[in-house]
Amino acid sequence: MQFADTLLLEGTPEGLQRLMEDGGIINLSEPSERATRRSKASVAIVTIFGVMGLAALDVMPIAGLAVIDAVIVMMARCVDPEEAFDAIDWRILFMIFGMLGLSMGMDETGTARVIVETVVGAVGGIGPIAILAAVYVLTSALTEMGLNNAVAVLIGPIIIALVIELGYDPRPFIMAVMFAASASFATPIGYQTNTFVYGAGGYKFSDLLKVGLPLNIIFAALAVLIIPIFFPF
């Protein structure tokens, strides 16, 4: 061996790291993939099914169960703390926090109420079907610009108050809000799943728009036709 020779080394990550730290070897490239911990697979599988089962039995909220699951997986060394930290996509988190701030701003300034009252007032004279369609489209549009839960909580009470004043049962309109806030596919921020898939899959904004917008239109048409059958005005 002579100076500047290139070597292919195999060993444990800790052992290779010690060689690099000694200074006698310069690391040109280090594999980013880690060895699969097959011995820990049973722990991960049991915890996943445990969360599903306990959530189905309504033992406690799934959010709390997920946190407990994550702690168990970490303590069992299925995932190293460094790997878990690196797996967090901070851009997505900041995007979610920003959309929550936007929803809170719309609530505090009264913007949401003005928008809802304007839209419902514009179609109120046409009939309940038109109001239902307007509520669905408005909720879907706002959801595509923010977060579904925040939008539903934000405009739900406003819709209820307005339709009661018009003499209609609020249930079909609330169902429209629920469906529209849960079936938004046209933007990466319309739903949490969209956001995660958008980052992990390397999609462009236009990719979701091309596929998601037709889906939104189909869901809207079906909802406006079917909701009144089960929840009359």
XYZ file of C-alpha atoms in Angstrom:
233
model
C 0.000 0.000 0.000
C 1.185 3.484 -0.841
C -0.047 7.008 -0.236
C -3.170 7.921 -2.280
C -4.225 4.297 -2.787
C -8.015 3.868 -2.877
C -9.452 1.192 -0.590
C -12.852 -0.419 -0.318
C -13.453 -1.096 3.367
C -16.191 -3.090 5.043
C -16.942 -3.052 8.728
C -19.181 -1.751 11.460
C -20.065 1.950 11.280
C -18.339 2.519 14.622
C -15.145 0.800 13.520
C -14.944 2.685 10.234
C -15.597 5.953 12.048
C -12.655 5.307 14.372
C -10.380 4.736 11.370
C -11.420 8.053 9.880
C -10.934 9.876 13.162
C -7.376 8.539 13.517
C -6.463 10.566 10.440
C -4.648 7.848 8.542
C -7.546 7.307 6.151
C -9.595 9.937 4.361
C -13.232 9.099 3.722
C -14.098 9.640 0.052
C -17.615 8.244 0.166
C -19.682 6.700 2.909
C -22.847 4.655 2.293
C -25.933 6.522 3.456
C -28.038 3.384 3.783
C -27.928 1.524 7.061
C -28.196 -2.209 7.544
C -31.732 -3.529 7.925
C -32.410 -4.467 11.546
C -34.420 -7.600 10.863
C -34.148 -8.702 14.486
C -36.207 -5.655 15.489
C -38.967 -6.211 12.912
C -41.209 -8.051 15.396
C -41.125 -5.096 17.792
C -42.157 -2.660 15.073
C -44.959 -4.929 13.825
C -46.355 -5.524 17.319
C -46.375 -1.816 18.152
C -48.146 -0.921 14.882
C -50.890 -3.477 15.432
C -51.046 -2.448 19.086
C -51.780 1.151 18.105
C -54.430 0.048 15.599
C -56.112 -2.334 18.042
C -56.140 0.016 21.031
C -57.383 2.891 18.879
C -60.171 0.703 17.476
C -61.187 -0.258 21.036
C -61.178 3.447 21.974
C -58.715 2.865 24.818
C -57.166 6.288 24.220
C -56.767 8.776 21.327
C -54.633 7.565 18.436
C -52.338 10.600 18.752
C -51.310 9.530 22.261
C -50.930 5.916 21.159
C -48.680 7.021 18.288
C -46.404 8.887 20.696
C -46.158 5.822 22.949
C -45.457 3.693 19.870
C -42.638 6.018 18.825
C -41.084 5.884 22.310
C -41.199 2.076 22.341
C -39.613 1.861 18.884
C -36.838 4.228 19.959
C -36.169 2.431 23.246
C -36.051 -0.923 21.452
C -33.441 0.560 19.058
C -35.560 -0.164 16.002
C -34.613 3.385 15.023
C -31.693 5.441 16.277
C -32.401 8.960 17.574
C -30.211 10.368 14.812
C -32.197 8.518 12.145
C -35.493 9.662 13.633
C -34.352 13.292 13.691
C -33.047 13.134 10.126
C -36.355 11.667 8.936
C -38.254 14.819 9.939
C -39.025 17.058 6.964
C -38.842 20.463 8.626
C -40.142 22.222 5.510
C -43.439 20.369 5.818
C -43.729 21.180 9.515
C -43.142 24.882 8.940
C -45.676 24.814 6.097
C -48.281 23.284 8.412
C -47.554 25.823 11.162
C -47.837 28.640 8.635
C -51.227 27.432 7.417
C -52.471 27.189 11.003
C -51.415 30.798 11.503
C -53.280 31.787 8.341
C -56.458 30.093 9.552
C -56.197 31.805 12.933
C -55.715 35.147 11.185
C -58.835 34.608 9.065
C -60.794 33.832 12.224
C -59.537 36.762 14.301
C -60.024 39.348 11.543
C -63.488 38.129 10.574
C -62.385 37.353 7.026
C -63.872 33.863 7.127
C -67.298 35.140 8.189
C -67.337 37.779 5.454
C -66.434 35.194 2.811
C -69.081 32.707 3.966
C -71.826 35.322 4.279
C -71.050 36.718 0.832
C -71.090 33.322 -0.885
C -74.213 32.034 0.878
C -75.997 35.355 0.369
C -75.253 35.286 -3.361
C -76.967 31.916 -3.881
C -79.470 31.973 -1.013
C -82.362 32.964 -3.249
C -81.830 30.091 -5.656
C -82.571 27.302 -3.184
C -80.978 24.877 -0.732
C -79.239 22.805 -3.411
C -77.394 25.897 -4.613
C -76.426 26.780 -1.043
C -75.206 23.220 -0.465
C -73.091 23.337 -3.613
C -71.700 26.750 -2.659
C -70.821 25.529 0.845
C -69.034 22.492 -0.555
C -67.062 24.461 -3.159
C -66.151 27.181 -0.655
C -64.963 24.681 1.952
C -62.969 22.780 -0.658
C -61.348 25.974 -1.940
C -60.401 27.151 1.552
C -59.104 23.685 2.427
C -56.821 23.725 -0.601
C -55.256 26.914 0.777
C -54.954 25.788 4.394
C -55.601 22.826 6.656
C -58.751 20.770 6.580
C -59.363 20.600 10.331
C -58.772 24.305 10.803
C -61.100 25.217 7.925
C -63.876 22.911 9.143
C -63.735 24.326 12.674
C -63.474 27.847 11.293
C -66.475 27.977 8.953
C -68.651 25.199 10.424
C -70.327 27.362 13.119
C -70.801 30.204 10.640
C -72.570 27.899 8.170
C -74.842 26.529 10.908
C -75.934 29.992 12.008
C -76.604 31.202 8.459
C -78.666 28.225 7.282
C -80.749 28.211 10.469
C -81.584 31.862 9.774
C -82.673 30.809 6.271
C -84.926 28.104 7.750
C -82.999 24.984 6.695
C -81.784 21.968 8.653
C -78.031 22.525 9.206
C -77.118 18.829 9.027
C -76.756 18.485 5.228
C -74.592 21.612 5.107
C -72.353 20.373 7.907
C -71.998 17.076 6.056
C -70.905 19.060 2.994
C -68.284 20.837 5.098
C -67.046 17.502 6.471
C -66.774 15.879 3.048
C -65.168 18.900 1.388
C -62.614 19.310 4.174
C -61.665 15.628 3.898
C -61.609 15.240 0.111
C -59.242 17.885 -1.205
C -56.601 16.638 -3.606
C -55.528 19.582 -5.759
C -52.734 21.122 -3.650
C -49.981 19.776 -1.390
C -51.325 21.722 1.580
C -54.964 20.708 1.245
C -54.519 17.656 3.429
C -51.676 16.322 5.566
C -51.311 13.209 3.437
C -50.946 15.352 0.333
C -48.135 17.262 2.024
C -46.185 14.168 3.012
C -46.592 12.512 -0.387
C -45.645 15.762 -2.133
C -42.312 15.929 -0.317
C -41.445 12.234 -0.370
C -42.461 11.612 -3.979
C -40.737 14.615 -5.486
C -43.950 15.825 -7.131
C -44.501 19.258 -8.607
C -47.407 21.488 -7.630
C -48.912 21.045 -11.083
C -48.893 17.242 -10.698
C -51.395 17.397 -7.860
C -53.441 20.038 -9.644
C -53.813 17.963 -12.823
C -55.042 14.870 -10.998
C -56.605 16.423 -7.919
C -58.819 19.094 -9.451
C -60.905 16.613 -11.510
C -61.255 14.471 -8.387
C -62.476 17.485 -6.422
C -65.109 18.206 -9.079
C -66.321 14.587 -9.107
C -66.536 14.454 -5.313
C -68.391 17.784 -5.212
C -71.000 16.653 -7.746
C -71.591 13.348 -5.961
C -71.817 15.000 -2.552
C -74.376 17.590 -3.685
C -76.522 14.860 -5.240
C -76.280 12.252 -2.465
C -76.171 14.246 0.800
C -79.800 15.514 0.535
C -81.006 11.914 0.140
C -79.773 10.985 3.606
C -80.051 14.437 5.218
C -83.081 16.319 3.839
C -83.247 20.089 4.051
